[in-house]
Amino acid sequence: KMPASIPEADRRHRASAAFSLSFLSLVFSITAFSSSYWCEGTRKVAKPFCKGDSKGDLCIRFNSPDGNGSQAVQYIWETGDDKFVEKRFHAGIWYSCEEMINEEGEKCRSFISLTPASDRGVLWLSIVAELLYVVLLLTGNILMSVEICYYSSVIDGLKINAFSAVVTVLAGLLGMVAHMMYTTVFQMTVNLGPEDWRPHTWDYGWSYGLAWTSFACCMAAAVTTINKYTKTILEFKHKRKKLERSFRIQYKFPDH
């Protein structure tokens, strides 16, 4: 006969695994949501004129007029692509930042203000879905931690387990929709956004990868939780059949 502690220990391990995955998903989602590295790239902008004695490749040099006023025409040496410089930028849900030429630091603007007016509604839906994603993940974490520390009947643990599974699945679906909506909005902003922002080259950044990693951890936590719930139900059914079988045997062959 199998000891009762083994299934209980197995349930504990599965609950701990689900909680760990859900907690990782929560940390990754909050980090990605608050960062501005969902997309990174470069912008091609015209070089400013060199001021004073400033020299270098980040400004346009021109010859100074001679002492006599007969040659006052300034000749620009840079032509074609030499007149442009590439500035790095990064953008997230909340704001977009780009480096400054010949100066330290970055200049940041609200990404919502850069989004075309026709797509701002989709961006706000994405923000609301991301917030709900974080809230549901936090709720699932609380439920899973209560289940781990709950030492009452297994039936009560099953109820908490079922509710946390539903919450985690809903969180994963919301997260997937939110990430996809933001991807669509960013691509529309690249095509229709302001001229002084449109990137020359761009790609997805580490925050975007972290957001999808959070989604993967969330779905893995949901699958682990559902698997634990299903296995516990099957164990109950198996024990019930064994109990019914033993009652039948006792009924057929009662002890004298």
PDB file of N, CA and C in Angstrom, residues 3-100:
ATOM      1  N   PRO A   3       2.167   4.878   0.794  1.00  0.00           N
ATOM      2  CA  PRO A   3       1.964   5.799   1.902  1.00  0.00           C
ATOM      3  C   PRO A   3       1.286   7.072   1.442  1.00  0.00           C
ATOM      4  N   ALA A   4       0.507   7.675   2.346  1.00  0.00           N
ATOM      5  CA  ALA A   4      -0.258   8.884   1.985  1.00  0.00           C
ATOM      6  C   ALA A   4       0.638  10.088   1.820  1.00  0.00           C
ATOM      7  N   SER A   5       1.872  10.044   2.390  1.00  0.00           N
ATOM      8  CA  SER A   5       2.746  11.218   2.344  1.00  0.00           C
ATOM      9  C   SER A   5       3.327  11.460   0.956  1.00  0.00           C
ATOM     10  N   ILE A   6       3.438  10.382   0.144  1.00  0.00           N
ATOM     11  CA  ILE A   6       4.047  10.543  -1.185  1.00  0.00           C
ATOM     12  C   ILE A   6       3.188  11.395  -2.105  1.00  0.00           C
ATOM     13  N   PRO A   7       1.868  11.116  -2.262  1.00  0.00           N
ATOM     14  CA  PRO A   7       1.036  12.012  -3.077  1.00  0.00           C
ATOM     15  C   PRO A   7       1.009  13.433  -2.526  1.00  0.00           C
ATOM     16  N   GLU A   8       1.009  13.556  -1.205  1.00  0.00           N
ATOM     17  CA  GLU A   8       0.990  14.888  -0.600  1.00  0.00           C
ATOM     18  C   GLU A   8       2.274  15.654  -0.937  1.00  0.00           C
ATOM     19  N   ALA A   9       3.418  14.954  -0.858  1.00  0.00           N
ATOM     20  CA  ALA A   9       4.694  15.594  -1.195  1.00  0.00           C
ATOM     21  C   ALA A   9       4.734  15.974  -2.673  1.00  0.00           C
ATOM     22  N   ASP A  10       4.171  15.121  -3.527  1.00  0.00           N
ATOM     23  CA  ASP A  10       4.127  15.410  -4.960  1.00  0.00           C
ATOM     24  C   ASP A  10       3.275  16.653  -5.230  1.00  0.00           C
ATOM     25  N   ARG A  11       2.152  16.751  -4.523  1.00  0.00           N
ATOM     26  CA  ARG A  11       1.289  17.930  -4.684  1.00  0.00           C
ATOM     27  C   ARG A  11       2.018  19.194  -4.241  1.00  0.00           C
ATOM     28  N   ARG A  12       2.780  19.088  -3.161  1.00  0.00           N
ATOM     29  CA  ARG A  12       3.553  20.236  -2.658  1.00  0.00           C
ATOM     30  C   ARG A  12       4.574  20.701  -3.700  1.00  0.00           C
ATOM     31  N   HIS A  13       5.253  19.719  -4.311  1.00  0.00           N
ATOM     32  CA  HIS A  13       6.268  20.058  -5.308  1.00  0.00           C
ATOM     33  C   HIS A  13       5.637  20.741  -6.518  1.00  0.00           C
ATOM     34  N   ARG A  14       4.507  20.222  -6.968  1.00  0.00           N
ATOM     35  CA  ARG A  14       3.832  20.823  -8.116  1.00  0.00           C
ATOM     36  C   ARG A  14       3.319  22.225  -7.783  1.00  0.00           C
ATOM     37  N   ALA A  15       2.800  22.407  -6.570  1.00  0.00           N
ATOM     38  CA  ALA A  15       2.321  23.728  -6.161  1.00  0.00           C
ATOM     39  C   ALA A  15       3.473  24.724  -6.081  1.00  0.00           C
ATOM     40  N   SER A  16       4.620  24.274  -5.573  1.00  0.00           N
ATOM     41  CA  SER A  16       5.797  25.146  -5.483  1.00  0.00           C
ATOM     42  C   SER A  16       6.312  25.520  -6.865  1.00  0.00           C
ATOM     43  N   ALA A  17       6.298  24.542  -7.800  1.00  0.00           N
ATOM     44  CA  ALA A  17       6.746  24.814  -9.165  1.00  0.00           C
ATOM     45  C   ALA A  17       5.835  25.832  -9.848  1.00  0.00           C
ATOM     46  N   ALA A  18       4.512  25.669  -9.666  1.00  0.00           N
ATOM     47  CA  ALA A  18       3.554  26.605 -10.259  1.00  0.00           C
ATOM     48  C   ALA A  18       3.723  28.008  -9.675  1.00  0.00           C
ATOM     49  N   PHE A  19       3.934  28.082  -8.364  1.00  0.00           N
ATOM     50  CA  PHE A  19       4.129  29.393  -7.720  1.00  0.00           C
ATOM     51  C   PHE A  19       5.409  30.061  -8.214  1.00  0.00           C
ATOM     52  N   SER A  20       6.486  29.289  -8.346  1.00  0.00           N
ATOM     53  CA  SER A  20       7.757  29.852  -8.816  1.00  0.00           C
ATOM     54  C   SER A  20       7.622  30.409 -10.235  1.00  0.00           C
ATOM     55  N   LEU A  21       6.958  29.652 -11.110  1.00  0.00           N
ATOM     56  CA  LEU A  21       6.756  30.118 -12.488  1.00  0.00           C
ATOM     57  C   LEU A  21       5.879  31.364 -12.535  1.00  0.00           C
ATOM     58  N   SER A  22       4.828  31.366 -11.730  1.00  0.00           N
ATOM     59  CA  SER A  22       3.933  32.520 -11.694  1.00  0.00           C
ATOM     60  C   SER A  22       4.633  33.754 -11.126  1.00  0.00           C
ATOM     61  N   PHE A  23       5.471  33.556 -10.107  1.00  0.00           N
ATOM     62  CA  PHE A  23       6.206  34.680  -9.519  1.00  0.00           C
ATOM     63  C   PHE A  23       7.215  35.255 -10.515  1.00  0.00           C
ATOM     64  N   LEU A  24       7.915  34.383 -11.245  1.00  0.00           N
ATOM     65  CA  LEU A  24       8.833  34.842 -12.285  1.00  0.00           C
ATOM     66  C   LEU A  24       8.092  35.639 -13.354  1.00  0.00           C
ATOM     67  N   SER A  25       6.920  35.131 -13.747  1.00  0.00           N
ATOM     68  CA  SER A  25       6.108  35.828 -14.738  1.00  0.00           C
ATOM     69  C   SER A  25       5.718  37.218 -14.258  1.00  0.00           C
ATOM     70  N   LEU A  26       5.357  37.338 -12.976  1.00  0.00           N
ATOM     71  CA  LEU A  26       4.978  38.638 -12.410  1.00  0.00           C
ATOM     72  C   LEU A  26       6.158  39.611 -12.423  1.00  0.00           C
ATOM     73  N   VAL A  27       7.333  39.139 -11.995  1.00  0.00           N
ATOM     74  CA  VAL A  27       8.527  40.003 -11.965  1.00  0.00           C
ATOM     75  C   VAL A  27       8.895  40.454 -13.375  1.00  0.00           C
ATOM     76  N   PHE A  28       8.885  39.526 -14.336  1.00  0.00           N
ATOM     77  CA  PHE A  28       9.226  39.875 -15.722  1.00  0.00           C
ATOM     78  C   PHE A  28       8.233  40.869 -16.308  1.00  0.00           C
ATOM     79  N   SER A  29       6.938  40.682 -16.025  1.00  0.00           N
ATOM     80  CA  SER A  29       5.916  41.564 -16.606  1.00  0.00           C
ATOM     81  C   SER A  29       6.032  42.983 -16.048  1.00  0.00           C
ATOM     82  N   ILE A  30       6.274  43.116 -14.741  1.00  0.00           N
ATOM     83  CA  ILE A  30       6.414  44.449 -14.146  1.00  0.00           C
ATOM     84  C   ILE A  30       7.661  45.148 -14.697  1.00  0.00           C
ATOM     85  N   THR A  31       8.770  44.401 -14.816  1.00  0.00           N
ATOM     86  CA  THR A  31      10.002  44.973 -15.356  1.00  0.00           C
ATOM     87  C   THR A  31       9.806  45.452 -16.794  1.00  0.00           C
ATOM     88  N   ALA A  32       9.173  44.609 -17.621  1.00  0.00           N
ATOM     89  CA  ALA A  32       8.958  44.978 -19.027  1.00  0.00           C
ATOM     90  C   ALA A  32       7.985  46.140 -19.148  1.00  0.00           C
ATOM     91  N   PHE A  33       6.931  46.133 -18.347  1.00  0.00           N
ATOM     92  CA  PHE A  33       5.898  47.163 -18.439  1.00  0.00           C
ATOM     93  C   PHE A  33       6.444  48.542 -18.086  1.00  0.00           C
ATOM     94  N   SER A  34       7.396  48.596 -17.148  1.00  0.00           N
ATOM     95  CA  SER A  34       7.914  49.891 -16.686  1.00  0.00           C
ATOM     96  C   SER A  34       9.139  50.349 -17.462  1.00  0.00           C
ATOM     97  N   SER A  35       9.659  49.535 -18.373  1.00  0.00           N
ATOM     98  CA  SER A  35      10.871  49.911 -19.104  1.00  0.00           C
ATOM     99  C   SER A  35      10.516  50.494 -20.469  1.00  0.00           C
ATOM    100  N   SER A  36      11.537  51.043 -21.144  1.00  0.00           N
ATOM    101  CA  SER A  36      11.328  51.671 -22.455  1.00  0.00           C
ATOM    102  C   SER A  36      12.218  51.037 -23.520  1.00  0.00           C
ATOM    103  N   TYR A  37      12.466  49.734 -23.392  1.00  0.00           N
ATOM    104  CA  TYR A  37      13.317  49.051 -24.367  1.00  0.00           C
ATOM    105  C   TYR A  37      12.547  47.946 -25.098  1.00  0.00           C
ATOM    106  N   TRP A  38      11.275  48.192 -25.381  1.00  0.00           N
ATOM    107  CA  TRP A  38      10.492  47.235 -26.162  1.00  0.00           C
ATOM    108  C   TRP A  38      10.999  47.209 -27.607  1.00  0.00           C
ATOM    109  N   CYS A  39      11.389  48.364 -28.109  1.00  0.00           N
ATOM    110  CA  CYS A  39      11.929  48.463 -29.464  1.00  0.00           C
ATOM    111  C   CYS A  39      13.140  49.387 -29.443  1.00  0.00           C
ATOM    112  N   GLU A  40      14.173  49.023 -30.191  1.00  0.00           N
ATOM    113  CA  GLU A  40      15.389  49.818 -30.278  1.00  0.00           C
ATOM    114  C   GLU A  40      15.776  49.992 -31.738  1.00  0.00           C
ATOM    115  N   GLY A  41      16.502  51.071 -32.037  1.00  0.00           N
ATOM    116  CA  GLY A  41      16.930  51.292 -33.409  1.00  0.00           C
ATOM    117  C   GLY A  41      17.686  52.595 -33.564  1.00  0.00           C
ATOM    118  N   THR A  42      17.750  53.062 -34.801  1.00  0.00           N
ATOM    119  CA  THR A  42      18.468  54.305 -35.102  1.00  0.00           C
ATOM    120  C   THR A  42      17.591  55.226 -35.939  1.00  0.00           C
ATOM    121  N   ARG A  43      17.842  56.533 -35.791  1.00  0.00           N
ATOM    122  CA  ARG A  43      17.201  57.554 -36.607  1.00  0.00           C
ATOM    123  C   ARG A  43      18.277  58.273 -37.407  1.00  0.00           C
ATOM    124  N   LYS A  44      17.955  58.608 -38.663  1.00  0.00           N
ATOM    125  CA  LYS A  44      18.885  59.317 -39.528  1.00  0.00           C
ATOM    126  C   LYS A  44      18.498  60.790 -39.527  1.00  0.00           C
ATOM    127  N   VAL A  45      19.367  61.644 -38.981  1.00  0.00           N
ATOM    128  CA  VAL A  45      19.068  63.071 -38.887  1.00  0.00           C
ATOM    129  C   VAL A  45      20.216  63.866 -39.502  1.00  0.00           C
ATOM    130  N   ALA A  46      19.896  65.072 -39.986  1.00  0.00           N
ATOM    131  CA  ALA A  46      20.906  65.934 -40.587  1.00  0.00           C
ATOM    132  C   ALA A  46      21.849  66.466 -39.514  1.00  0.00           C
ATOM    133  N   LYS A  47      23.136  66.547 -39.844  1.00  0.00           N
ATOM    134  CA  LYS A  47      24.122  67.060 -38.902  1.00  0.00           C
ATOM    135  C   LYS A  47      23.932  68.567 -38.707  1.00  0.00           C
ATOM    136  N   PRO A  48      24.104  69.042 -37.488  1.00  0.00           N
ATOM    137  CA  PRO A  48      24.071  70.503 -37.287  1.00  0.00           C
ATOM    138  C   PRO A  48      25.399  71.117 -37.735  1.00  0.00           C
ATOM    139  N   PHE A  49      25.414  72.439 -37.920  1.00  0.00           N
ATOM    140  CA  PHE A  49      26.656  73.128 -38.259  1.00  0.00           C
ATOM    141  C   PHE A  49      27.571  73.160 -37.042  1.00  0.00           C
ATOM    142  N   CYS A  50      28.869  73.003 -37.296  1.00  0.00           N
ATOM    143  CA  CYS A  50      29.846  73.080 -36.211  1.00  0.00           C
ATOM    144  C   CYS A  50      29.887  74.501 -35.661  1.00  0.00           C
ATOM    145  N   LYS A  51      29.852  74.629 -34.358  1.00  0.00           N
ATOM    146  CA  LYS A  51      29.873  75.943 -33.725  1.00  0.00           C
ATOM    147  C   LYS A  51      31.250  76.229 -33.161  1.00  0.00           C
ATOM    148  N   GLY A  52      31.764  77.417 -33.416  1.00  0.00           N
ATOM    149  CA  GLY A  52      33.052  77.825 -32.866  1.00  0.00           C
ATOM    150  C   GLY A  52      34.174  76.938 -33.367  1.00  0.00           C
ATOM    151  N   ASP A  53      34.951  76.401 -32.442  1.00  0.00           N
ATOM    152  CA  ASP A  53      36.094  75.556 -32.792  1.00  0.00           C
ATOM    153  C   ASP A  53      35.744  74.069 -32.746  1.00  0.00           C
ATOM    154  N   SER A  54      34.472  73.728 -32.630  1.00  0.00           N
ATOM    155  CA  SER A  54      34.083  72.318 -32.520  1.00  0.00           C
ATOM    156  C   SER A  54      34.378  71.587 -33.819  1.00  0.00           C
ATOM    157  N   LYS A  55      34.980  70.422 -33.704  1.00  0.00           N
ATOM    158  CA  LYS A  55      35.305  69.600 -34.858  1.00  0.00           C
ATOM    159  C   LYS A  55      34.843  68.173 -34.596  1.00  0.00           C
ATOM    160  N   GLY A  56      34.769  67.424 -35.648  1.00  0.00           N
ATOM    161  CA  GLY A  56      34.386  66.037 -35.484  1.00  0.00           C
ATOM    162  C   GLY A  56      33.454  65.586 -36.582  1.00  0.00           C
ATOM    163  N   ASP A  57      32.967  64.350 -36.447  1.00  0.00           N
ATOM    164  CA  ASP A  57      32.107  63.776 -37.474  1.00  0.00           C
ATOM    165  C   ASP A  57      30.634  64.003 -37.198  1.00  0.00           C
ATOM    166  N   LEU A  58      30.286  64.676 -36.094  1.00  0.00           N
ATOM    167  CA  LEU A  58      28.882  64.853 -35.734  1.00  0.00           C
ATOM    168  C   LEU A  58      28.350  66.233 -36.079  1.00  0.00           C
ATOM    169  N   CYS A  59      29.121  67.030 -36.809  1.00  0.00           N
ATOM    170  CA  CYS A  59      28.624  68.337 -37.250  1.00  0.00           C
ATOM    171  C   CYS A  59      29.226  68.661 -38.613  1.00  0.00           C
ATOM    172  N   ILE A  60      28.604  69.591 -39.325  1.00  0.00           N
ATOM    173  CA  ILE A  60      29.034  69.967 -40.676  1.00  0.00           C
ATOM    174  C   ILE A  60      30.072  71.081 -40.590  1.00  0.00           C
ATOM    175  N   ARG A  61      31.240  70.856 -41.217  1.00  0.00           N
ATOM    176  CA  ARG A  61      32.300  71.867 -41.234  1.00  0.00           C
ATOM    177  C   ARG A  61      32.200  72.690 -42.517  1.00  0.00           C
ATOM    178  N   PHE A  62      32.512  73.935 -42.436  1.00  0.00           N
ATOM    179  CA  PHE A  62      32.530  74.791 -43.629  1.00  0.00           C
ATOM    180  C   PHE A  62      33.701  75.767 -43.513  1.00  0.00           C
ATOM    181  N   ASN A  63      34.205  76.225 -44.672  1.00  0.00           N
ATOM    182  CA  ASN A  63      35.368  77.107 -44.655  1.00  0.00           C
ATOM    183  C   ASN A  63      34.954  78.514 -44.250  1.00  0.00           C
ATOM    184  N   SER A  64      35.778  79.176 -43.443  1.00  0.00           N
ATOM    185  CA  SER A  64      35.478  80.533 -43.008  1.00  0.00           C
ATOM    186  C   SER A  64      35.904  81.514 -44.090  1.00  0.00           C
ATOM    187  N   PRO A  65      35.223  82.639 -44.241  1.00  0.00           N
ATOM    188  CA  PRO A  65      35.588  83.611 -45.283  1.00  0.00           C
ATOM    189  C   PRO A  65      36.968  84.216 -45.020  1.00  0.00           C
ATOM    190  N   ASP A  66      37.648  84.641 -46.072  1.00  0.00           N
ATOM    191  CA  ASP A  66      38.967  85.267 -45.928  1.00  0.00           C
ATOM    192  C   ASP A  66      38.833  86.654 -45.332  1.00  0.00           C
ATOM    193  N   GLY A  67      39.989  87.212 -45.056  1.00  0.00           N
ATOM    194  CA  GLY A  67      39.987  88.529 -44.437  1.00  0.00           C
ATOM    195  C   GLY A  67      39.300  89.569 -45.307  1.00  0.00           C
ATOM    196  N   ASN A  68      39.590  89.567 -46.623  1.00  0.00           N
ATOM    197  CA  ASN A  68      38.867  90.509 -47.482  1.00  0.00           C
ATOM    198  C   ASN A  68      37.451  90.008 -47.693  1.00  0.00           C
ATOM    199  N   GLY A  69      36.522  90.872 -47.823  1.00  0.00           N
ATOM    200  CA  GLY A  69      35.114  90.482 -47.901  1.00  0.00           C
ATOM    201  C   GLY A  69      34.694  89.976 -49.244  1.00  0.00           C
ATOM    202  N   SER A  70      35.663  89.724 -50.137  1.00  0.00           N
ATOM    203  CA  SER A  70      35.272  89.308 -51.480  1.00  0.00           C
ATOM    204  C   SER A  70      34.863  87.834 -51.533  1.00  0.00           C
ATOM    205  N   GLN A  71      35.346  87.005 -50.599  1.00  0.00           N
ATOM    206  CA  GLN A  71      35.014  85.572 -50.601  1.00  0.00           C
ATOM    207  C   GLN A  71      34.193  85.228 -49.358  1.00  0.00           C
ATOM    208  N   ALA A  72      32.967  85.640 -49.331  1.00  0.00           N
ATOM    209  CA  ALA A  72      32.096  85.406 -48.173  1.00  0.00           C
ATOM    210  C   ALA A  72      31.243  84.157 -48.311  1.00  0.00           C
ATOM    211  N   VAL A  73      31.419  83.468 -49.436  1.00  0.00           N
ATOM    212  CA  VAL A  73      30.610  82.265 -49.652  1.00  0.00           C
ATOM    213  C   VAL A  73      31.184  81.116 -48.827  1.00  0.00           C
ATOM    214  N   GLN A  74      30.316  80.359 -48.140  1.00  0.00           N
ATOM    215  CA  GLN A  74      30.738  79.233 -47.312  1.00  0.00           C
ATOM    216  C   GLN A  74      30.513  77.937 -48.090  1.00  0.00           C
ATOM    217  N   TYR A  75      31.534  77.115 -48.173  1.00  0.00           N
ATOM    218  CA  TYR A  75      31.435  75.864 -48.906  1.00  0.00           C
ATOM    219  C   TYR A  75      31.282  74.710 -47.914  1.00  0.00           C
ATOM    220  N   ILE A  76      30.198  73.955 -48.043  1.00  0.00           N
ATOM    221  CA  ILE A  76      29.952  72.791 -47.187  1.00  0.00           C
ATOM    222  C   ILE A  76      30.665  71.585 -47.791  1.00  0.00           C
ATOM    223  N   TRP A  77      31.477  70.921 -46.968  1.00  0.00           N
ATOM    224  CA  TRP A  77      32.275  69.820 -47.483  1.00  0.00           C
ATOM    225  C   TRP A  77      31.475  68.523 -47.550  1.00  0.00           C
ATOM    226  N   GLU A  78      30.550  68.325 -46.621  1.00  0.00           N
ATOM    227  CA  GLU A  78      29.798  67.072 -46.589  1.00  0.00           C
ATOM    228  C   GLU A  78      28.750  67.043 -47.699  1.00  0.00           C
ATOM    229  N   THR A  79      28.635  65.917 -48.362  1.00  0.00           N
ATOM    230  CA  THR A  79      27.614  65.732 -49.399  1.00  0.00           C
ATOM    231  C   THR A  79      26.987  64.354 -49.216  1.00  0.00           C
ATOM    232  N   GLY A  80      25.760  64.180 -49.690  1.00  0.00           N
ATOM    233  CA  GLY A  80      25.095  62.878 -49.646  1.00  0.00           C
ATOM    234  C   GLY A  80      24.901  62.383 -48.229  1.00  0.00           C
ATOM    235  N   ASP A  81      25.273  61.116 -48.005  1.00  0.00           N
ATOM    236  CA  ASP A  81      25.092  60.512 -46.686  1.00  0.00           C
ATOM    237  C   ASP A  81      25.994  61.119 -45.629  1.00  0.00           C
ATOM    238  N   ASP A  82      27.067  61.807 -46.040  1.00  0.00           N
ATOM    239  CA  ASP A  82      27.956  62.425 -45.062  1.00  0.00           C
ATOM    240  C   ASP A  82      27.263  63.554 -44.302  1.00  0.00           C
ATOM    241  N   LYS A  83      26.152  64.042 -44.832  1.00  0.00           N
ATOM    242  CA  LYS A  83      25.425  65.133 -44.168  1.00  0.00           C
ATOM    243  C   LYS A  83      24.529  64.625 -43.043  1.00  0.00           C
ATOM    244  N   PHE A  84      24.426  63.301 -42.891  1.00  0.00           N
ATOM    245  CA  PHE A  84      23.513  62.737 -41.900  1.00  0.00           C
ATOM    246  C   PHE A  84      24.288  61.964 -40.831  1.00  0.00           C
ATOM    247  N   VAL A  85      23.694  61.877 -39.669  1.00  0.00           N
ATOM    248  CA  VAL A  85      24.251  61.100 -38.574  1.00  0.00           C
ATOM    249  C   VAL A  85      23.133  60.232 -37.996  1.00  0.00           C
ATOM    250  N   GLU A  86      23.502  59.049 -37.501  1.00  0.00           N
ATOM    251  CA  GLU A  86      22.511  58.131 -36.939  1.00  0.00           C
ATOM    252  C   GLU A  86      22.463  58.281 -35.422  1.00  0.00           C
ATOM    253  N   LYS A  87      21.270  58.484 -34.917  1.00  0.00           N
ATOM    254  CA  LYS A  87      21.054  58.586 -33.469  1.00  0.00           C
ATOM    255  C   LYS A  87      20.303  57.352 -32.997  1.00  0.00           C
ATOM    256  N   ARG A  88      20.783  56.764 -31.920  1.00  0.00           N
ATOM    257  CA  ARG A  88      20.113  55.599 -31.358  1.00  0.00           C
ATOM    258  C   ARG A  88      18.888  56.031 -30.554  1.00  0.00           C
ATOM    259  N   PHE A  89      17.848  55.210 -30.586  1.00  0.00           N
ATOM    260  CA  PHE A  89      16.637  55.481 -29.812  1.00  0.00           C
ATOM    261  C   PHE A  89      16.105  54.171 -29.247  1.00  0.00           C
ATOM    262  N   HIS A  90      15.279  54.292 -28.213  1.00  0.00           N
ATOM    263  CA  HIS A  90      14.569  53.127 -27.663  1.00  0.00           C
ATOM    264  C   HIS A  90      13.192  53.601 -27.216  1.00  0.00           C
ATOM    265  N   ALA A  91      12.211  52.725 -27.382  1.00  0.00           N
ATOM    266  CA  ALA A  91      10.820  53.096 -27.086  1.00  0.00           C
ATOM    267  C   ALA A  91      10.136  51.978 -26.326  1.00  0.00           C
ATOM    268  N   GLY A  92       9.204  52.369 -25.465  1.00  0.00           N
ATOM    269  CA  GLY A  92       8.401  51.419 -24.709  1.00  0.00           C
ATOM    270  C   GLY A  92       6.938  51.820 -24.761  1.00  0.00           C
ATOM    271  N   ILE A  93       6.171  51.289 -23.847  1.00  0.00           N
ATOM    272  CA  ILE A  93       4.740  51.603 -23.821  1.00  0.00           C
ATOM    273  C   ILE A  93       4.519  53.054 -23.417  1.00  0.00           C
ATOM    274  N   TRP A  94       5.346  53.558 -22.493  1.00  0.00           N
ATOM    275  CA  TRP A  94       5.085  54.874 -21.912  1.00  0.00           C
ATOM    276  C   TRP A  94       5.821  56.010 -22.607  1.00  0.00           C
ATOM    277  N   TYR A  95       7.093  55.813 -22.965  1.00  0.00           N
ATOM    278  CA  TYR A  95       7.850  56.920 -23.555  1.00  0.00           C
ATOM    279  C   TYR A  95       8.918  56.397 -24.502  1.00  0.00           C
ATOM    280  N   SER A  96       9.434  57.321 -25.343  1.00  0.00           N
ATOM    281  CA  SER A  96      10.476  57.026 -26.312  1.00  0.00           C
ATOM    282  C   SER A  96      11.629  57.993 -26.080  1.00  0.00           C
ATOM    283  N   CYS A  97      12.862  57.470 -26.059  1.00  0.00           N
ATOM    284  CA  CYS A  97      14.048  58.300 -25.797  1.00  0.00           C
ATOM    285  C   CYS A  97      15.052  58.127 -26.928  1.00  0.00           C
ATOM    286  N   GLU A  98      15.773  59.203 -27.241  1.00  0.00           N
ATOM    287  CA  GLU A  98      16.831  59.146 -28.243  1.00  0.00           C
ATOM    288  C   GLU A  98      18.022  59.961 -27.763  1.00  0.00           C
ATOM    289  N   GLU A  99      19.222  59.542 -28.174  1.00  0.00           N
ATOM    290  CA  GLU A  99      20.423  60.242 -27.742  1.00  0.00           C
ATOM    291  C   GLU A  99      20.540  61.592 -28.440  1.00  0.00           C
ATOM    292  N   MET A 100      21.240  62.512 -27.811  1.00  0.00           N
ATOM    293  CA  MET A 100      21.407  63.861 -28.341  1.00  0.00           C
ATOM    294  C   MET A 100      22.778  63.989 -29.006  1.00  0.00           C
TER     295      MET A 100
END
